[in-house]
Short mmCIF file of C-alpha atoms in Angstrom, two decimals:
data_model
loop_
_atom_site.label_atom_id
_atom_site.label_comp_id
_atom_site.label_asym_id
_atom_site.label_seq_id
_atom_site.Cartn_x
_atom_site.Cartn_y
_atom_site.Cartn_z
CA UNK A 621 0.00 0.00 0.00
CA UNK A 622 2.82 2.36 0.89
CA UNK A 623 4.26 1.43 -2.48
CA UNK A 624 1.12 2.77 -4.11
CA UNK A 625 0.88 5.89 -2.00
CA UNK A 626 4.51 6.60 -2.82
CA UNK A 627 3.73 6.06 -6.45
CA UNK A 628 1.18 8.85 -6.39
CA UNK A 629 3.69 11.20 -4.78
CA UNK A 630 6.37 10.23 -7.31
CA UNK A 631 4.00 10.86 -10.19
CA UNK A 632 3.22 14.23 -8.66
CA UNK A 633 6.90 15.10 -8.49
CA UNK A 634 7.31 13.97 -12.07
CA UNK A 635 4.45 16.10 -13.29
CA UNK A 636 5.80 19.15 -11.51
CA UNK A 637 9.29 18.70 -12.86
CA UNK A 638 8.85 17.41 -16.37
CA UNK A 639 8.44 20.61 -18.35
CA UNK A 640 11.06 21.29 -21.00
CA UNK A 641 12.07 24.88 -21.41
CA UNK A 642 12.26 26.56 -24.75
CA UNK A 643 11.68 23.43 -26.81
CA UNK A 644 9.19 20.70 -27.52
CA UNK A 645 10.19 17.24 -26.44
CA UNK A 646 9.09 13.67 -25.96
CA UNK A 647 10.56 11.42 -23.29
CA UNK A 648 9.96 7.71 -23.47
CA UNK A 649 11.53 5.01 -21.41
CA UNK A 650 11.13 2.01 -19.20
CA UNK A 651 12.57 0.84 -15.91
CA UNK A 652 13.03 -2.74 -14.77
CA UNK A 653 13.39 -3.39 -11.04
CA UNK A 654 14.23 -6.84 -9.71
CA UNK A 655 14.63 -7.80 -6.06
CA UNK A 656 15.67 -11.48 -5.73
CA UNK A 657 14.95 -11.90 -1.95
CA UNK A 658 14.65 -15.67 -2.09
CA UNK A 659 11.06 -16.75 -2.57
CA UNK A 660 9.86 -13.19 -1.93
CA UNK A 661 11.15 -11.90 -5.23
CA UNK A 662 9.66 -8.75 -6.69
CA UNK A 663 9.63 -7.54 -10.29
CA UNK A 664 8.42 -4.08 -11.29
CA UNK A 665 8.36 -2.88 -14.90
CA UNK A 666 7.64 0.85 -15.30
CA UNK A 667 7.05 2.18 -18.83
CA UNK A 668 6.85 5.97 -19.11
CA UNK A 669 5.96 8.43 -21.87
CA UNK A 670 5.91 12.20 -21.42
CA UNK A 671 5.60 15.12 -23.79
CA UNK A 672 5.85 18.86 -23.42
CA UNK A 673 5.04 21.64 -25.83
CA UNK A 674 5.94 25.32 -25.74
CA UNK A 675 3.49 27.94 -27.03
CA UNK A 676 4.75 31.44 -26.36
CA UNK A 677 4.58 32.14 -22.65
CA UNK A 678 2.73 28.87 -22.06
CA UNK A 679 3.99 25.36 -21.68
CA UNK A 680 1.87 22.23 -21.78
CA UNK A 681 2.82 18.82 -20.49
CA UNK A 682 1.12 15.48 -20.44
CA UNK A 683 2.14 11.91 -19.94
CA UNK A 684 1.42 8.37 -18.90
CA UNK A 685 3.22 5.79 -16.83
CA UNK A 686 2.44 2.42 -15.39
CA UNK A 687 3.75 -0.05 -12.84
CA UNK A 688 3.47 -3.70 -13.72
CA UNK A 689 4.19 -5.46 -10.45
CA UNK A 690 4.52 -9.17 -9.74
CA UNK A 691 6.08 -11.07 -6.90
CA UNK A 692 5.43 -12.77 -3.62
CA UNK A 693 5.01 -11.42 -0.12
CA UNK A 694 3.97 -12.94 3.22
CA UNK A 695 0.45 -12.00 4.28
CA UNK A 696 1.07 -12.79 7.95
CA UNK A 697 3.84 -11.13 9.99
CA UNK A 698 5.21 -13.49 12.61
CA UNK A 699 8.41 -15.17 13.74
CA UNK A 700 7.51 -18.25 11.73
CA UNK A 701 9.58 -18.50 8.60
CA UNK A 702 7.59 -16.19 6.40
CA UNK A 703 9.09 -17.49 3.18
CA UNK A 704 6.99 -20.63 3.21
CA UNK A 705 3.85 -18.53 3.57
CA UNK A 706 4.61 -16.02 0.81
CA UNK A 707 1.59 -15.29 -1.37
CA UNK A 708 1.89 -14.56 -5.08
CA UNK A 709 0.47 -11.27 -6.28
CA UNK A 710 0.39 -9.10 -9.36
CA UNK A 711 -1.10 -5.71 -10.14
CA UNK A 712 -0.91 -2.89 -12.67
CA UNK A 713 -1.05 0.76 -11.76
CA UNK A 714 -1.81 3.38 -14.39
CA UNK A 715 -1.25 7.11 -14.06
CA UNK A 716 -2.06 9.88 -16.49
CA UNK A 717 -1.10 13.46 -15.90
CA UNK A 718 -1.22 16.86 -17.52
CA UNK A 719 -0.26 20.40 -16.66
CA UNK A 720 0.10 23.98 -17.75
CA UNK A 721 2.93 26.45 -17.19
CA UNK A 722 2.91 30.21 -17.63
CA UNK A 723 6.04 32.33 -17.82
CA UNK A 724 6.14 36.07 -17.42
CA UNK A 725 9.44 37.86 -16.98
CA UNK A 726 11.36 36.35 -14.13
CA UNK A 727 8.39 34.43 -12.76
CA UNK A 728 7.04 31.02 -13.74
CA UNK A 729 3.88 29.48 -12.34
CA UNK A 730 2.52 26.03 -13.10
CA UNK A 731 -0.29 23.70 -12.17
CA UNK A 732 -1.13 20.11 -12.94
CA UNK A 733 -3.34 17.15 -12.28
CA UNK A 734 -2.62 13.41 -12.03
CA UNK A 735 -5.04 10.51 -11.93
CA UNK A 736 -3.66 7.18 -10.81
CA UNK A 737 -5.59 3.98 -10.44
CA UNK A 738 -5.17 0.30 -9.78
CA UNK A 739 -7.42 -2.44 -8.48
CA UNK A 740 -7.29 -1.41 -4.83
CA UNK A 741 -6.07 2.21 -4.90
CA UNK A 742 -7.24 5.40 -6.58
CA UNK A 743 -5.49 8.74 -6.53
CA UNK A 744 -6.28 12.28 -7.65
CA UNK A 745 -3.43 14.76 -7.30
CA UNK A 746 -3.43 18.50 -7.93
CA UNK A 747 -0.18 20.44 -7.83
CA UNK A 748 0.82 24.08 -8.13
CA UNK A 749 4.20 25.75 -8.17
CA UNK A 750 5.92 29.08 -8.58
CA UNK A 751 9.52 29.96 -9.38
CA UNK A 752 11.42 33.21 -9.70
CA UNK A 753 14.85 33.72 -11.32
CA UNK A 754 16.69 36.78 -10.06
CA UNK A 755 20.16 38.34 -10.04
CA UNK A 756 21.05 37.66 -13.67
CA UNK A 757 19.54 34.17 -13.43
CA UNK A 758 22.08 33.28 -10.78
CA UNK A 759 19.46 32.73 -8.10
CA UNK A 760 16.24 30.74 -8.24
CA UNK A 761 13.62 30.46 -5.51
CA UNK A 762 10.85 27.89 -5.96
CA UNK A 763 7.76 26.84 -4.02
CA UNK A 764 5.64 23.78 -4.76
CA UNK A 765 2.49 22.36 -3.24
CA UNK A 766 0.47 19.26 -4.04
CA UNK A 767 -2.57 17.57 -2.57
CA UNK A 768 -3.61 13.96 -2.95
CA UNK A 769 -7.23 12.88 -2.73
CA UNK A 770 -6.64 9.13 -2.44
CA UNK A 771 -8.84 6.14 -1.69
CA UNK A 772 -7.77 2.74 -0.43
CA UNK A 773 -9.88 -0.39 -0.68
CA UNK A 774 -10.25 -2.20 2.64
CA UNK A 775 -12.33 -4.77 4.46
CA UNK A 776 -15.12 -3.08 6.38
CA UNK A 777 -13.55 -2.74 9.85
CA UNK A 778 -15.26 0.49 10.82
CA UNK A 779 -16.13 0.66 14.49
CA UNK A 780 -13.88 -2.27 15.39
CA UNK A 781 -10.94 -2.20 17.80
CA UNK A 782 -7.47 -2.82 16.26
CA UNK A 783 -7.27 -6.41 17.48
CA UNK A 784 -10.67 -7.18 15.93
CA UNK A 785 -9.86 -5.94 12.44
CA UNK A 786 -9.62 -8.40 9.57
CA UNK A 787 -7.44 -8.04 6.50
CA UNK A 788 -8.59 -7.57 2.93
CA UNK A 789 -8.72 -10.97 1.23
CA UNK A 790 -8.84 -9.87 -2.40
CA UNK A 791 -9.04 -6.76 -4.54
CA UNK A 792 -11.48 -8.35 -6.99
CA UNK A 793 -14.57 -6.33 -5.98
CA UNK A 794 -12.92 -3.14 -4.78
CA UNK A 795 -14.64 0.17 -5.60
CA UNK A 796 -17.84 -1.57 -6.71
CA UNK A 797 -19.92 -0.85 -3.62
CA UNK A 798 -19.80 -4.47 -2.53
CA UNK A 799 -21.02 -5.06 1.03
CA UNK A 800 -18.12 -5.87 3.32
CA UNK A 801 -15.68 -3.58 1.45
CA UNK A 802 -15.12 0.12 2.09
CA UNK A 803 -13.08 2.94 0.60
CA UNK A 804 -10.75 4.45 3.20
CA UNK A 805 -9.60 8.03 2.46
CA UNK A 806 -5.99 9.20 2.54
CA UNK A 807 -5.04 12.82 1.97
CA UNK A 808 -1.47 13.96 1.39
CA UNK A 809 -0.36 17.58 1.53
CA UNK A 810 3.18 18.12 0.26
CA UNK A 811 5.03 21.44 0.53
CA UNK A 812 8.49 22.17 -0.81
CA UNK A 813 10.71 25.23 -0.95
CA UNK A 814 14.08 25.43 -2.67
CA UNK A 815 16.86 27.90 -3.29
CA UNK A 816 19.29 27.36 -6.16
CA UNK A 817 22.40 29.50 -6.35
CA UNK A 818 25.06 29.85 -9.03
CA UNK A 819 28.20 30.79 -7.10
CA UNK A 820 30.96 30.77 -9.69
CA UNK A 821 31.31 29.86 -13.35
CA UNK A 822 31.89 26.22 -12.35
CA UNK A 823 29.95 25.81 -9.10
CA UNK A 824 26.31 25.89 -8.01
CA UNK A 825 24.30 24.53 -5.11
CA UNK A 826 20.70 23.99 -4.06
CA UNK A 827 19.05 23.77 -0.65
CA UNK A 828 15.54 22.37 -0.38
CA UNK A 829 13.15 21.73 2.48
CA UNK A 830 10.09 19.53 2.29
CA UNK A 831 7.09 18.81 4.48
CA UNK A 832 4.47 16.13 3.88
CA UNK A 833 1.37 15.55 5.96
CA UNK A 834 -0.39 12.24 5.41
CA UNK A 835 -3.80 11.88 7.01
CA UNK A 836 -5.83 8.72 6.60
CA UNK A 837 -5.48 4.99 6.12
CA UNK A 838 -1.80 4.09 5.71
CA UNK A 839 -1.67 0.40 6.64
CA UNK A 840 -1.35 -2.45 4.18
CA UNK A 841 -4.94 -3.76 4.05
CA UNK A 842 -3.78 -7.28 3.17
CA UNK A 843 -1.18 -7.75 5.92
CA UNK A 844 -2.00 -9.54 9.16
CA UNK A 845 0.12 -9.51 12.31
CA UNK A 846 0.21 -12.36 14.82
CA UNK A 847 0.02 -11.23 18.47
CA UNK A 848 0.07 -12.82 21.94
CA UNK A 849 1.63 -16.13 20.85
CA UNK A 850 -0.93 -16.57 18.13
CA UNK A 851 -3.96 -15.93 20.35
CA UNK A 852 -4.80 -12.99 18.07
CA UNK A 853 -4.17 -12.23 14.43
CA UNK A 854 -5.36 -8.89 13.15
CA UNK A 855 -4.91 -6.48 10.25
CA UNK A 856 -1.79 -4.32 10.56
CA UNK A 857 -2.53 -1.16 12.55
CA UNK A 858 -0.54 2.01 11.81
CA UNK A 859 -1.24 5.60 12.92
CA UNK A 860 -3.48 7.60 10.59
CA UNK A 861 -1.40 10.78 10.81
CA UNK A 862 2.21 11.07 9.65
CA UNK A 863 4.26 14.21 9.15
CA UNK A 864 7.46 13.89 7.14
CA UNK A 865 10.16 16.55 7.06
CA UNK A 866 13.37 16.70 5.08
CA UNK A 867 16.24 19.03 4.24
CA UNK A 868 18.37 18.38 1.17
CA UNK A 869 21.56 20.02 -0.04
CA UNK A 870 23.00 19.46 -3.51
CA UNK A 871 26.02 20.87 -5.31
CA UNK A 872 27.68 20.54 -8.71
CA UNK A 873 31.23 21.36 -9.72
CA UNK A 874 32.37 21.52 -13.33
CA UNK A 875 35.81 20.12 -14.19
CA UNK A 876 36.56 21.69 -17.56
CA UNK A 877 39.98 20.03 -17.88
CA UNK A 878 38.34 16.60 -17.79
CA UNK A 879 35.18 17.61 -19.69
CA UNK A 880 33.22 16.48 -16.68
CA UNK A 881 31.38 17.42 -13.52
CA UNK A 882 31.16 16.19 -9.95
CA UNK A 883 27.97 16.26 -7.89
CA UNK A 884 27.20 15.66 -4.24
CA UNK A 885 23.94 15.36 -2.32
CA UNK A 886 23.11 15.05 1.36
CA UNK A 887 19.62 14.65 2.80
CA UNK A 888 18.33 14.47 6.34
CA UNK A 889 14.82 13.17 7.05
CA UNK A 890 12.67 12.69 10.13
CA UNK A 891 9.00 12.03 10.74
CA UNK A 892 6.45 11.80 13.52
CA UNK A 893 6.53 7.99 13.42
CA UNK A 894 10.10 8.14 14.68
CA UNK A 895 11.88 7.26 11.45
CA UNK A 896 15.08 9.24 10.90
CA UNK A 897 17.27 8.80 7.88
CA UNK A 898 20.31 10.13 6.09
CA UNK A 899 21.08 9.87 2.39
CA UNK A 900 24.42 10.71 0.80
CA UNK A 901 25.22 10.54 -2.88
CA UNK A 902 28.14 11.37 -5.13
CA UNK A 903 28.15 11.39 -8.90
CA UNK A 904 30.64 11.99 -11.68
CA UNK A 905 29.78 12.76 -15.30
CA UNK A 906 32.28 12.79 -18.15
CA UNK A 907 31.92 13.63 -21.80
CA UNK A 908 33.62 11.11 -24.06
CA UNK A 909 34.15 12.73 -27.41
CA UNK A 910 31.33 14.87 -28.72
CA UNK A 911 28.46 12.41 -28.53
CA UNK A 912 28.83 10.29 -25.41
CA UNK A 913 28.40 10.87 -21.69
CA UNK A 914 29.40 8.37 -19.02
CA UNK A 915 28.12 8.73 -15.47
CA UNK A 916 29.03 6.82 -12.33
CA UNK A 917 27.37 7.26 -8.97
CA UNK A 918 27.35 5.90 -5.45
CA UNK A 919 24.61 6.30 -2.86
CA UNK A 920 24.33 5.52 0.84
CA UNK A 921 21.10 5.38 2.85
CA UNK A 922 20.44 4.55 6.50
CA UNK A 923 17.31 4.80 8.63
CA UNK A 924 16.19 4.13 12.18
CA UNK A 925 13.05 2.18 12.94
CA UNK A 926 9.59 3.57 13.62
CA UNK A 927 8.69 3.94 17.29
CA UNK A 928 6.06 1.21 17.10
CA UNK A 929 7.98 -1.20 14.87
CA UNK A 930 9.10 -4.51 16.38
CA UNK A 931 11.07 -7.28 14.74
CA UNK A 932 9.19 -10.54 14.68
CA UNK A 933 11.97 -12.37 16.49
CA UNK A 934 12.89 -9.89 19.23
CA UNK A 935 12.11 -10.24 22.94
CA UNK A 936 9.45 -7.50 22.96
CA UNK A 937 7.82 -8.54 19.70
CA UNK A 938 4.09 -8.23 19.10
CA UNK A 939 3.93 -11.99 19.30
CA UNK A 940 5.45 -11.94 22.79
CA UNK A 941 3.95 -8.88 24.45
CA UNK A 942 1.28 -7.53 22.07
CA UNK A 943 0.84 -4.14 20.36
CA UNK A 944 2.85 -0.99 21.02
CA UNK A 945 -0.01 1.14 22.26
CA UNK A 946 -2.59 0.34 19.61
CA UNK A 947 -0.10 -0.12 16.81
CA UNK A 948 1.53 -3.14 15.19
CA UNK A 949 3.04 -3.47 11.73
CA UNK A 950 4.94 -5.86 9.50
CA UNK A 951 6.17 -3.16 7.15
CA UNK A 952 9.91 -3.64 6.67
CA UNK A 953 10.18 -0.08 5.35
CA UNK A 954 9.76 0.88 8.99
CA UNK A 955 12.61 -1.36 10.17
CA UNK A 956 16.19 -0.20 10.77
CA UNK A 957 18.49 -0.82 7.80
CA UNK A 958 21.00 0.74 5.46
CA UNK A 959 21.61 0.23 1.78
CA UNK A 960 24.32 1.01 -0.75
CA UNK A 961 23.75 1.75 -4.42
CA UNK A 962 26.31 1.81 -7.23
CA UNK A 963 25.42 2.56 -10.80
CA UNK A 964 26.53 3.49 -14.29
CA UNK A 965 24.77 5.40 -17.03
CA UNK A 966 25.76 5.73 -20.65
CA UNK A 967 24.17 8.27 -23.00
CA UNK A 968 24.50 8.89 -26.71
CA UNK A 969 23.49 12.37 -27.75
CA UNK A 970 23.24 13.93 -31.15
CA UNK A 971 22.38 17.51 -31.98
CA UNK A 972 21.46 18.74 -35.44
CA UNK A 973 22.78 22.20 -34.75
CA UNK A 974 21.00 25.47 -35.48
CA UNK A 975 20.27 24.85 -39.14
CA UNK A 976 19.42 21.20 -39.56
CA UNK A 977 17.20 18.32 -38.50
CA UNK A 978 17.94 14.75 -37.57
CA UNK A 979 15.72 12.47 -39.64
CA UNK A 980 13.98 15.60 -40.99
CA UNK A 981 12.25 15.97 -37.62
CA UNK A 982 14.40 16.23 -34.50
CA UNK A 983 16.76 18.94 -33.30
CA UNK A 984 18.27 16.67 -30.63
CA UNK A 985 18.23 12.95 -29.90
CA UNK A 986 19.34 11.41 -26.63
CA UNK A 987 19.45 7.65 -26.06
CA UNK A 988 20.56 6.31 -22.70
CA UNK A 989 20.88 3.15 -20.69
CA UNK A 990 21.66 2.79 -17.01
CA UNK A 991 22.12 0.04 -14.47
CA UNK A 992 22.10 0.28 -10.67
CA UNK A 993 22.82 -2.38 -8.06
CA UNK A 994 21.61 -2.15 -4.46
CA UNK A 995 22.98 -3.96 -1.43
CA UNK A 996 20.71 -4.05 1.64
CA UNK A 997 22.20 -4.31 5.10
CA UNK A 998 19.54 -4.97 7.76
CA UNK A 999 20.53 -3.61 11.15
CA UNK A 1000 18.41 -6.28 12.87
CA UNK A 1001 18.79 -9.52 10.92
CA UNK A 1002 15.50 -11.02 12.04
CA UNK A 1003 12.24 -11.39 10.10
CA UNK A 1004 11.12 -9.52 8.07
CA UNK A 1005 14.60 -8.30 7.21
CA UNK A 1006 16.03 -11.80 7.26
CA UNK A 1007 15.06 -12.25 3.65
CA UNK A 1008 17.11 -9.19 2.70
CA UNK A 1009 20.24 -10.79 4.17
CA UNK A 1010 20.22 -13.81 1.93
CA UNK A 1011 22.18 -12.45 -1.01
CA UNK A 1012 24.75 -9.71 -1.54
CA UNK A 1013 22.76 -8.34 -4.45
CA UNK A 1014 19.62 -6.87 -2.90
CA UNK A 1015 18.13 -5.42 -6.06
CA UNK A 1016 19.03 -4.37 -9.58
CA UNK A 1017 17.52 -1.60 -11.68
CA UNK A 1018 17.80 -1.20 -15.44
CA UNK A 1019 16.55 1.82 -17.34
CA UNK A 1020 16.31 2.49 -21.04
CA UNK A 1021 15.23 5.87 -22.30
CA UNK A 1022 15.07 8.28 -25.20
CA UNK A 1023 14.57 12.01 -25.37
CA UNK A 1024 13.54 13.51 -28.68
CA UNK A 1025 13.51 17.28 -29.13
CA UNK A 1026 11.79 19.02 -32.03
CA UNK B 90 12.34 33.58 13.80
CA UNK B 91 14.87 31.03 12.67
CA UNK B 92 13.13 30.82 9.28
CA UNK B 93 13.26 34.60 8.90
CA UNK B 94 16.98 34.65 9.66
CA UNK B 95 17.59 31.89 7.13
CA UNK B 96 15.57 33.73 4.51
CA UNK B 97 17.47 36.97 5.07
CA UNK B 98 20.74 35.05 4.97
CA UNK B 99 19.69 33.44 1.70
CA UNK B 100 18.91 36.82 0.17
CA UNK B 101 22.21 38.22 1.37
CA UNK B 102 24.20 35.36 -0.11
CA UNK B 103 22.17 35.53 -3.29
CA UNK B 104 22.88 39.25 -3.49
CA UNK B 105 26.59 38.54 -3.27
CA UNK B 106 26.19 36.32 -6.31
CA UNK B 107 24.35 38.95 -8.29
CA UNK B 108 27.34 39.98 -10.33
CA UNK B 109 29.45 36.95 -9.55
CA UNK B 110 28.68 35.13 -12.78
CA UNK B 111 27.80 37.01 -15.94
CA UNK B 112 25.88 35.35 -18.79
CA UNK B 113 29.02 35.16 -20.94
CA UNK B 114 30.76 33.19 -18.17
CA UNK B 115 28.20 30.39 -18.13
CA UNK B 116 29.70 28.13 -20.77
CA UNK B 117 30.33 25.28 -18.35
CA UNK B 118 27.20 25.89 -16.30
CA UNK B 119 25.09 25.61 -19.44
CA UNK B 120 26.31 22.09 -20.14
CA UNK B 121 23.66 19.45 -19.43
CA UNK B 122 25.99 17.61 -17.07
CA UNK B 123 25.78 20.67 -14.79
CA UNK B 124 21.97 20.60 -14.64
CA UNK B 125 20.67 19.44 -11.28
CA UNK B 126 17.81 17.43 -12.81
CA UNK B 127 18.45 17.23 -16.52
CA UNK B 128 16.56 13.96 -17.03
CA UNK B 129 13.39 14.48 -15.00
CA UNK B 130 11.93 11.17 -16.14
CA UNK B 131 14.94 9.30 -14.82
CA UNK B 132 14.84 11.22 -11.54
CA UNK B 133 11.15 10.43 -11.09
CA UNK B 134 11.73 6.74 -11.83
CA UNK B 135 14.63 6.61 -9.35
CA UNK B 136 12.67 8.27 -6.58
CA UNK B 137 9.68 6.08 -7.33
CA UNK B 138 11.70 2.92 -6.85
CA UNK B 139 13.79 4.03 -3.89
CA UNK B 140 11.06 5.79 -1.92
CA UNK B 141 9.01 2.63 -2.11
CA UNK B 142 11.81 0.47 -0.72
CA UNK B 143 12.88 2.90 1.97
CA UNK B 144 10.89 4.45 4.80
CA UNK B 145 11.33 8.09 3.81
CA UNK B 146 10.41 10.08 0.76
CA UNK B 147 10.03 13.58 -0.64
CA UNK B 148 11.87 16.88 -0.40
CA UNK B 149 14.72 16.11 -2.80
CA UNK B 150 14.59 19.52 -4.41
CA UNK B 151 13.52 20.86 -7.75
CA UNK B 152 15.06 21.12 -11.17
CA UNK B 153 17.12 23.97 -12.45
CA UNK B 154 20.64 25.04 -11.82
CA UNK B 155 23.17 24.88 -14.57
CA UNK B 156 23.04 28.04 -16.62
CA UNK B 157 20.35 29.41 -14.34
CA UNK B 158 18.43 30.35 -17.45
CA UNK B 159 15.27 28.38 -16.77
#
């Protein structure tokens, strides 16, 4: 479920950011994500297509993307080896989005809308933003806001105490008004402010702060948690309010002698569920000849666990002593872990120059391929993180893409 | 109060950069490899995957940078 909520936010970010400036362009591509994880493997294929058109002071953008997800996951969270109980699942999420941008002098304002849907989740997102370039375009201030009107399909547990709630058995009759199923609302307000500064002819930085307020149903409706030595088994129970805050700093340095650039990023995050995290990333880009760009990057991420999260095998687990307050979860995204990412990207770019066209149509063509590998390092090697400890390669990501400018 | 101080500080630093880089000095900054988010589709796909495997998301910043001409 969190996967789907995050999807809506990601689509929102995409729709805010995808406008080309001063040219018309089409971006097409696809990502392939594979997490081996023993018998709990997960495969996600994400095709994307986006287009943007300039018309005087206006810019229009529209696009489509999908998630084709298949894999296996345990429905019951307990100290019993969850692998043997993993349940196969598959789903497809679709999202369509469009937006309008208006530029006047130093100021740009934009707005957009995204509709995402899948069998058990529906999302409507509106977003607005404003940006101002000042001081000879050396300084940019930007503000963005988005709101999600989301609905989650769930078993009808209204009026029941957490230990009485049952999990959703199937998504087959979701959003049809079937008795025994309900639509639980989830609203997400996301605010972001950023400041980008060109400092010298080879150096710039950006500082951004973000706040997200999630209010509504945030549990996985399918997941059950075993409590009190198996005397109770109830649907996962997470708080309905979560406030996320983050501060991010990024910088880029050009290295003219090597026809390249170095980039660094640091991000601190904390939320009202008690999760704190740090992300660090470095990246190097180099031009190889006139038509090729090679990029390498490394990324580190570490987080603490949520206040109410308990490992299934620990002494104070839900199975041993019951809920933490009224909360209990099997979401491993709320567990303590770190991960490392290393990746390469290779791009071929061709520009027709000011007077010509490539294939009688395009001013620029960009074809690229990238591969990333992720290594997970659970900080408590008990279920549900046990499955992440079974191989050095935690996940791999491949992306293929093309950008065509007219 | 802290936010006000930070905002004033930001303006002050930005003001220092007002004449620091002229348009004719932005050859390297204009290169796509100096753009903070040149490939927005790739960025969105990355954040989509990672934010759904990790317990935190959002607030990574916005596009721009480079030549500062957007």
